[in-house]
């Protein structure tokens, strides 16, 4: 497992060989990553979306890396591709939608839009709460916590202070006090036997 220190917390990297984008996008503050010629992903080769949604896919793991390190808009984009290919009614689709909404809450927190952050986080918590009856531990292993625990973390957004530390424009800033995932897929499979 590869760890990076951000603030006072070590944050794991699932795919340490992948470089983070040159900035963490905030709407209206930087060039749109895909549509603007100055965007960090403009004309870059699109990452192929898997034909089947999977918690073991590089796309999911990349989303974890982005989320954990404060690239919330980019994490949203990574998970949206998986959400689109997940079967309707599948709990996996609900999980991806919850993660997308939680990422949107992270963007809104960074923008200083507390009411919007609370709304997105509340919707995420509602979806994640619906997954608490899932007897399969796959979600818990992939997230590093039970979906119900993540739902509680999302609900806590309402009580988060609205002011953040000043950072340079574009610098990623993790705003949540939890970390998703447990590192590499090898670490996850080793821990699976203990659950």
PDB file of C-alpha atoms in Angstrom:
ATOM      1  CA  UNK A   1       0.000   0.000   0.000  1.00  0.00           C
ATOM      2  CA  UNK A   2       1.250   3.470  -0.882  1.00  0.00           C
ATOM      3  CA  UNK A   3       0.460   6.328   1.543  1.00  0.00           C
ATOM      4  CA  UNK A   4       0.615  10.092   1.129  1.00  0.00           C
ATOM      5  CA  UNK A   5       0.435  12.550   4.008  1.00  0.00           C
ATOM      6  CA  UNK A   6      -2.071  15.363   3.527  1.00  0.00           C
ATOM      7  CA  UNK A   7      -2.597  17.573   6.535  1.00  0.00           C
ATOM      8  CA  UNK A   8      -2.275  15.421   9.615  1.00  0.00           C
ATOM      9  CA  UNK A   9      -3.690  12.280   8.025  1.00  0.00           C
ATOM     10  CA  UNK A  10      -1.994   9.618   5.934  1.00  0.00           C
ATOM     11  CA  UNK A  11      -4.087   8.989   2.870  1.00  0.00           C
ATOM     12  CA  UNK A  12      -3.750   5.737   0.916  1.00  0.00           C
ATOM     13  CA  UNK A  13      -3.251   5.513  -2.814  1.00  0.00           C
ATOM     14  CA  UNK A  14      -4.872   2.632  -4.653  1.00  0.00           C
ATOM     15  CA  UNK A  15      -3.214   3.482  -7.965  1.00  0.00           C
ATOM     16  CA  UNK A  16       0.032   5.300  -7.071  1.00  0.00           C
ATOM     17  CA  UNK A  17       1.299   5.017 -10.645  1.00  0.00           C
ATOM     18  CA  UNK A  18      -1.419   7.416 -11.862  1.00  0.00           C
ATOM     19  CA  UNK A  19      -0.686  11.120 -11.648  1.00  0.00           C
ATOM     20  CA  UNK A  20      -3.277  13.387 -10.119  1.00  0.00           C
ATOM     21  CA  UNK A  21      -4.695  16.179 -12.277  1.00  0.00           C
ATOM     22  CA  UNK A  22      -2.770  19.461 -12.203  1.00  0.00           C
ATOM     23  CA  UNK A  23      -5.559  21.091 -10.162  1.00  0.00           C
ATOM     24  CA  UNK A  24      -8.707  20.194  -8.235  1.00  0.00           C
ATOM     25  CA  UNK A  25     -11.516  21.757 -10.241  1.00  0.00           C
ATOM     26  CA  UNK A  26     -13.929  24.197  -8.645  1.00  0.00           C
ATOM     27  CA  UNK A  27     -16.674  25.506 -10.962  1.00  0.00           C
ATOM     28  CA  UNK A  28     -16.141  29.101 -12.013  1.00  0.00           C
ATOM     29  CA  UNK A  29     -12.667  29.308 -10.489  1.00  0.00           C
ATOM     30  CA  UNK A  30     -10.563  27.330 -12.982  1.00  0.00           C
ATOM     31  CA  UNK A  31     -10.921  26.246 -16.584  1.00  0.00           C
ATOM     32  CA  UNK A  32     -13.447  23.435 -17.024  1.00  0.00           C
ATOM     33  CA  UNK A  33     -11.296  20.279 -17.087  1.00  0.00           C
ATOM     34  CA  UNK A  34     -12.777  18.819 -20.275  1.00  0.00           C
ATOM     35  CA  UNK A  35     -14.464  21.655 -22.198  1.00  0.00           C
ATOM     36  CA  UNK A  36     -11.866  24.423 -21.878  1.00  0.00           C
ATOM     37  CA  UNK A  37      -8.622  24.159 -23.893  1.00  0.00           C
ATOM     38  CA  UNK A  38      -6.740  25.121 -20.694  1.00  0.00           C
ATOM     39  CA  UNK A  39      -8.486  22.344 -18.725  1.00  0.00           C
ATOM     40  CA  UNK A  40      -6.419  19.629 -17.080  1.00  0.00           C
ATOM     41  CA  UNK A  41      -8.131  16.889 -19.100  1.00  0.00           C
ATOM     42  CA  UNK A  42      -8.855  18.721 -22.333  1.00  0.00           C
ATOM     43  CA  UNK A  43      -8.197  16.396 -25.269  1.00  0.00           C
ATOM     44  CA  UNK A  44      -6.644  13.834 -22.973  1.00  0.00           C
ATOM     45  CA  UNK A  45      -7.289  10.241 -23.784  1.00  0.00           C
ATOM     46  CA  UNK A  46     -10.552   9.214 -22.160  1.00  0.00           C
ATOM     47  CA  UNK A  47     -10.300   6.409 -19.654  1.00  0.00           C
ATOM     48  CA  UNK A  48     -12.426   3.585 -21.021  1.00  0.00           C
ATOM     49  CA  UNK A  49     -15.452   2.821 -18.880  1.00  0.00           C
ATOM     50  CA  UNK A  50     -15.665  -0.882 -18.065  1.00  0.00           C
ATOM     51  CA  UNK A  51     -18.506  -2.754 -19.737  1.00  0.00           C
ATOM     52  CA  UNK A  52     -19.545  -3.950 -16.294  1.00  0.00           C
ATOM     53  CA  UNK A  53     -19.538  -1.902 -13.118  1.00  0.00           C
ATOM     54  CA  UNK A  54     -17.095  -3.271 -10.563  1.00  0.00           C
ATOM     55  CA  UNK A  55     -15.590  -2.310  -7.231  1.00  0.00           C
ATOM     56  CA  UNK A  56     -12.327  -3.899  -8.382  1.00  0.00           C
ATOM     57  CA  UNK A  57     -12.047  -1.775 -11.523  1.00  0.00           C
ATOM     58  CA  UNK A  58      -9.319   0.817 -11.961  1.00  0.00           C
ATOM     59  CA  UNK A  59     -12.097   3.385 -12.471  1.00  0.00           C
ATOM     60  CA  UNK A  60     -13.498   2.743  -8.977  1.00  0.00           C
ATOM     61  CA  UNK A  61     -10.041   2.723  -7.387  1.00  0.00           C
ATOM     62  CA  UNK A  62      -9.116   5.930  -9.218  1.00  0.00           C
ATOM     63  CA  UNK A  63     -12.280   7.513  -7.822  1.00  0.00           C
ATOM     64  CA  UNK A  64     -11.171   6.514  -4.309  1.00  0.00           C
ATOM     65  CA  UNK A  65      -7.759   8.102  -4.850  1.00  0.00           C
ATOM     66  CA  UNK A  66      -9.295  11.303  -6.179  1.00  0.00           C
ATOM     67  CA  UNK A  67     -11.883  11.523  -3.384  1.00  0.00           C
ATOM     68  CA  UNK A  68      -9.442  10.807  -0.570  1.00  0.00           C
ATOM     69  CA  UNK A  69      -7.051  13.480  -1.808  1.00  0.00           C
ATOM     70  CA  UNK A  70      -9.612  16.244  -2.314  1.00  0.00           C
ATOM     71  CA  UNK A  71     -10.276  16.030  -6.059  1.00  0.00           C
ATOM     72  CA  UNK A  72     -14.043  15.842  -5.599  1.00  0.00           C
ATOM     73  CA  UNK A  73     -15.214  16.942  -9.030  1.00  0.00           C
ATOM     74  CA  UNK A  74     -12.810  14.479 -10.645  1.00  0.00           C
ATOM     75  CA  UNK A  75     -13.930  11.625  -8.331  1.00  0.00           C
ATOM     76  CA  UNK A  76     -17.524  12.369  -9.300  1.00  0.00           C
ATOM     77  CA  UNK A  77     -16.560  12.034 -12.961  1.00  0.00           C
ATOM     78  CA  UNK A  78     -14.740   8.722 -12.399  1.00  0.00           C
ATOM     79  CA  UNK A  79     -17.671   7.156 -10.539  1.00  0.00           C
ATOM     80  CA  UNK A  80     -20.293   8.524 -12.912  1.00  0.00           C
ATOM     81  CA  UNK A  81     -19.045   6.256 -15.691  1.00  0.00           C
ATOM     82  CA  UNK A  82     -19.478   3.233 -13.412  1.00  0.00           C
ATOM     83  CA  UNK A  83     -22.923   4.412 -12.300  1.00  0.00           C
ATOM     84  CA  UNK A  84     -23.995   4.667 -15.946  1.00  0.00           C
ATOM     85  CA  UNK A  85     -23.089   1.052 -16.743  1.00  0.00           C
ATOM     86  CA  UNK A  86     -24.464  -0.445 -13.497  1.00  0.00           C
ATOM     87  CA  UNK A  87     -27.796  -2.202 -13.859  1.00  0.00           C
ATOM     88  CA  UNK A  88     -30.853  -0.236 -12.761  1.00  0.00           C
ATOM     89  CA  UNK A  89     -32.063  -1.480  -9.411  1.00  0.00           C
ATOM     90  CA  UNK A  90     -28.654  -2.973  -8.584  1.00  0.00           C
ATOM     91  CA  UNK A  91     -27.358  -1.977  -5.127  1.00  0.00           C
ATOM     92  CA  UNK A  92     -24.016  -1.251  -6.808  1.00  0.00           C
ATOM     93  CA  UNK A  93     -25.692   1.509  -8.826  1.00  0.00           C
ATOM     94  CA  UNK A  94     -27.086   2.963  -5.596  1.00  0.00           C
ATOM     95  CA  UNK A  95     -23.612   2.882  -4.036  1.00  0.00           C
ATOM     96  CA  UNK A  96     -22.069   4.738  -6.982  1.00  0.00           C
ATOM     97  CA  UNK A  97     -24.841   7.365  -6.875  1.00  0.00           C
ATOM     98  CA  UNK A  98     -24.230   7.846  -3.143  1.00  0.00           C
ATOM     99  CA  UNK A  99     -20.500   8.331  -3.765  1.00  0.00           C
ATOM    100  CA  UNK A 100     -21.218  10.763  -6.607  1.00  0.00           C
ATOM    101  CA  UNK A 101     -23.476  12.823  -4.341  1.00  0.00           C
ATOM    102  CA  UNK A 102     -20.908  12.780  -1.545  1.00  0.00           C
ATOM    103  CA  UNK A 103     -18.296  14.018  -4.034  1.00  0.00           C
ATOM    104  CA  UNK A 104     -20.675  16.798  -5.084  1.00  0.00           C
ATOM    105  CA  UNK A 105     -20.993  17.727  -1.406  1.00  0.00           C
ATOM    106  CA  UNK A 106     -17.195  17.982  -1.248  1.00  0.00           C
ATOM    107  CA  UNK A 107     -17.205  20.395  -4.195  1.00  0.00           C
ATOM    108  CA  UNK A 108     -19.914  22.503  -2.547  1.00  0.00           C
ATOM    109  CA  UNK A 109     -18.020  22.594   0.755  1.00  0.00           C
ATOM    110  CA  UNK A 110     -14.933  23.815  -1.102  1.00  0.00           C
ATOM    111  CA  UNK A 111     -17.055  26.464  -2.821  1.00  0.00           C
ATOM    112  CA  UNK A 112     -18.429  27.624   0.527  1.00  0.00           C
ATOM    113  CA  UNK A 113     -21.995  26.654  -0.427  1.00  0.00           C
ATOM    114  CA  UNK A 114     -23.052  25.053   2.843  1.00  0.00           C
ATOM    115  CA  UNK A 115     -26.768  24.576   2.067  1.00  0.00           C
ATOM    116  CA  UNK A 116     -25.992  22.813  -1.230  1.00  0.00           C
ATOM    117  CA  UNK A 117     -23.356  20.650   0.492  1.00  0.00           C
ATOM    118  CA  UNK A 118     -25.864  19.600   3.147  1.00  0.00           C
ATOM    119  CA  UNK A 119     -28.471  18.798   0.475  1.00  0.00           C
ATOM    120  CA  UNK A 120     -26.074  16.613  -1.555  1.00  0.00           C
ATOM    121  CA  UNK A 121     -24.690  14.901   1.551  1.00  0.00           C
ATOM    122  CA  UNK A 122     -28.216  14.237   2.819  1.00  0.00           C
ATOM    123  CA  UNK A 123     -29.189  12.584  -0.452  1.00  0.00           C
ATOM    124  CA  UNK A 124     -25.966  10.526  -0.329  1.00  0.00           C
ATOM    125  CA  UNK A 125     -26.726   9.466   3.247  1.00  0.00           C
ATOM    126  CA  UNK A 126     -30.231   8.388   2.257  1.00  0.00           C
ATOM    127  CA  UNK A 127     -28.956   6.151  -0.537  1.00  0.00           C
ATOM    128  CA  UNK A 128     -26.116   4.703   1.531  1.00  0.00           C
ATOM    129  CA  UNK A 129     -28.498   4.024   4.416  1.00  0.00           C
ATOM    130  CA  UNK A 130     -30.607   1.873   2.084  1.00  0.00           C
ATOM    131  CA  UNK A 131     -27.556  -0.364   1.587  1.00  0.00           C
ATOM    132  CA  UNK A 132     -27.181  -1.186   5.284  1.00  0.00           C
ATOM    133  CA  UNK A 133     -29.253  -4.355   4.920  1.00  0.00           C
ATOM    134  CA  UNK A 134     -26.845  -5.743   2.338  1.00  0.00           C
ATOM    135  CA  UNK A 135     -25.494  -8.974   3.842  1.00  0.00           C
ATOM    136  CA  UNK A 136     -22.604  -9.145   1.390  1.00  0.00           C
ATOM    137  CA  UNK A 137     -19.472  -7.516   2.860  1.00  0.00           C
ATOM    138  CA  UNK A 138     -18.206  -6.457  -0.585  1.00  0.00           C
ATOM    139  CA  UNK A 139     -19.234  -2.828  -0.124  1.00  0.00           C
ATOM    140  CA  UNK A 140     -17.694  -2.626   3.355  1.00  0.00           C
ATOM    141  CA  UNK A 141     -14.393  -4.057   2.102  1.00  0.00           C
ATOM    142  CA  UNK A 142     -14.271  -1.673  -0.855  1.00  0.00           C
ATOM    143  CA  UNK A 143     -15.230   1.395   1.195  1.00  0.00           C
ATOM    144  CA  UNK A 144     -13.217   0.528   4.291  1.00  0.00           C
ATOM    145  CA  UNK A 145     -16.405   0.896   6.349  1.00  0.00           C
ATOM    146  CA  UNK A 146     -19.982  -0.273   6.337  1.00  0.00           C
ATOM    147  CA  UNK A 147     -22.310   1.685   4.038  1.00  0.00           C
ATOM    148  CA  UNK A 148     -24.308   2.668   7.157  1.00  0.00           C
ATOM    149  CA  UNK A 149     -21.150   4.172   8.700  1.00  0.00           C
ATOM    150  CA  UNK A 150     -20.502   6.137   5.519  1.00  0.00           C
ATOM    151  CA  UNK A 151     -24.140   7.306   5.624  1.00  0.00           C
ATOM    152  CA  UNK A 152     -23.492   8.649   9.135  1.00  0.00           C
ATOM    153  CA  UNK A 153     -20.339  10.392   7.912  1.00  0.00           C
ATOM    154  CA  UNK A 154     -22.411  12.000   5.142  1.00  0.00           C
ATOM    155  CA  UNK A 155     -25.047  13.132   7.654  1.00  0.00           C
ATOM    156  CA  UNK A 156     -22.293  14.775   9.707  1.00  0.00           C
ATOM    157  CA  UNK A 157     -21.737  17.263   6.878  1.00  0.00           C
ATOM    158  CA  UNK A 158     -24.589  19.373   8.266  1.00  0.00           C
ATOM    159  CA  UNK A 159     -22.509  20.017  11.382  1.00  0.00           C
ATOM    160  CA  UNK A 160     -19.248  20.754   9.574  1.00  0.00           C
ATOM    161  CA  UNK A 161     -17.869  24.262   9.937  1.00  0.00           C
ATOM    162  CA  UNK A 162     -18.464  26.327   6.807  1.00  0.00           C
ATOM    163  CA  UNK A 163     -14.967  27.885   6.851  1.00  0.00           C
ATOM    164  CA  UNK A 164     -12.001  26.032   5.393  1.00  0.00           C
ATOM    165  CA  UNK A 165      -8.320  26.767   5.577  1.00  0.00           C
ATOM    166  CA  UNK A 166      -7.183  28.983   2.751  1.00  0.00           C
ATOM    167  CA  UNK A 167      -5.433  27.054   0.005  1.00  0.00           C
ATOM    168  CA  UNK A 168      -3.892  28.089  -3.273  1.00  0.00           C
ATOM    169  CA  UNK A 169      -6.387  28.066  -6.124  1.00  0.00           C
ATOM    170  CA  UNK A 170      -6.546  24.585  -7.599  1.00  0.00           C
ATOM    171  CA  UNK A 171      -4.801  22.886  -4.707  1.00  0.00           C
ATOM    172  CA  UNK A 172      -6.787  19.825  -3.616  1.00  0.00           C
ATOM    173  CA  UNK A 173      -8.205  20.025  -0.129  1.00  0.00           C
ATOM    174  CA  UNK A 174      -9.725  17.011   1.602  1.00  0.00           C
ATOM    175  CA  UNK A 175     -12.723  18.253   3.577  1.00  0.00           C
ATOM    176  CA  UNK A 176     -13.936  15.016   5.147  1.00  0.00           C
ATOM    177  CA  UNK A 177     -12.317  13.464   8.218  1.00  0.00           C
ATOM    178  CA  UNK A 178     -12.587   9.910   6.898  1.00  0.00           C
ATOM    179  CA  UNK A 179     -10.757   7.934   4.247  1.00  0.00           C
ATOM    180  CA  UNK A 180     -12.465   5.587   1.826  1.00  0.00           C
ATOM    181  CA  UNK A 181     -10.972   2.202   0.960  1.00  0.00           C
ATOM    182  CA  UNK A 182      -8.103   0.334   2.488  1.00  0.00           C
ATOM    183  CA  UNK A 183      -5.348   0.769  -0.073  1.00  0.00           C
ATOM    184  CA  UNK A 184      -4.552  -1.669  -2.826  1.00  0.00           C
ATOM    185  CA  UNK A 185      -6.812  -4.419  -4.055  1.00  0.00           C
ATOM    186  CA  UNK A 186      -4.333  -6.913  -2.587  1.00  0.00           C
ATOM    187  CA  UNK A 187      -4.886  -5.393   0.859  1.00  0.00           C
ATOM    188  CA  UNK A 188      -8.632  -5.596   0.368  1.00  0.00           C
ATOM    189  CA  UNK A 189      -8.572  -9.261  -0.602  1.00  0.00           C
ATOM    190  CA  UNK A 190      -6.308 -10.103   2.369  1.00  0.00           C
ATOM    191  CA  UNK A 191      -8.725  -8.413   4.768  1.00  0.00           C
ATOM    192  CA  UNK A 192     -11.734 -10.098   3.181  1.00  0.00           C
ATOM    193  CA  UNK A 193     -10.881 -13.368   4.899  1.00  0.00           C
ATOM    194  CA  UNK A 194     -11.060 -11.691   8.315  1.00  0.00           C
ATOM    195  CA  UNK A 195     -14.589 -10.287   7.882  1.00  0.00           C
TER     196      UNK A 195
END
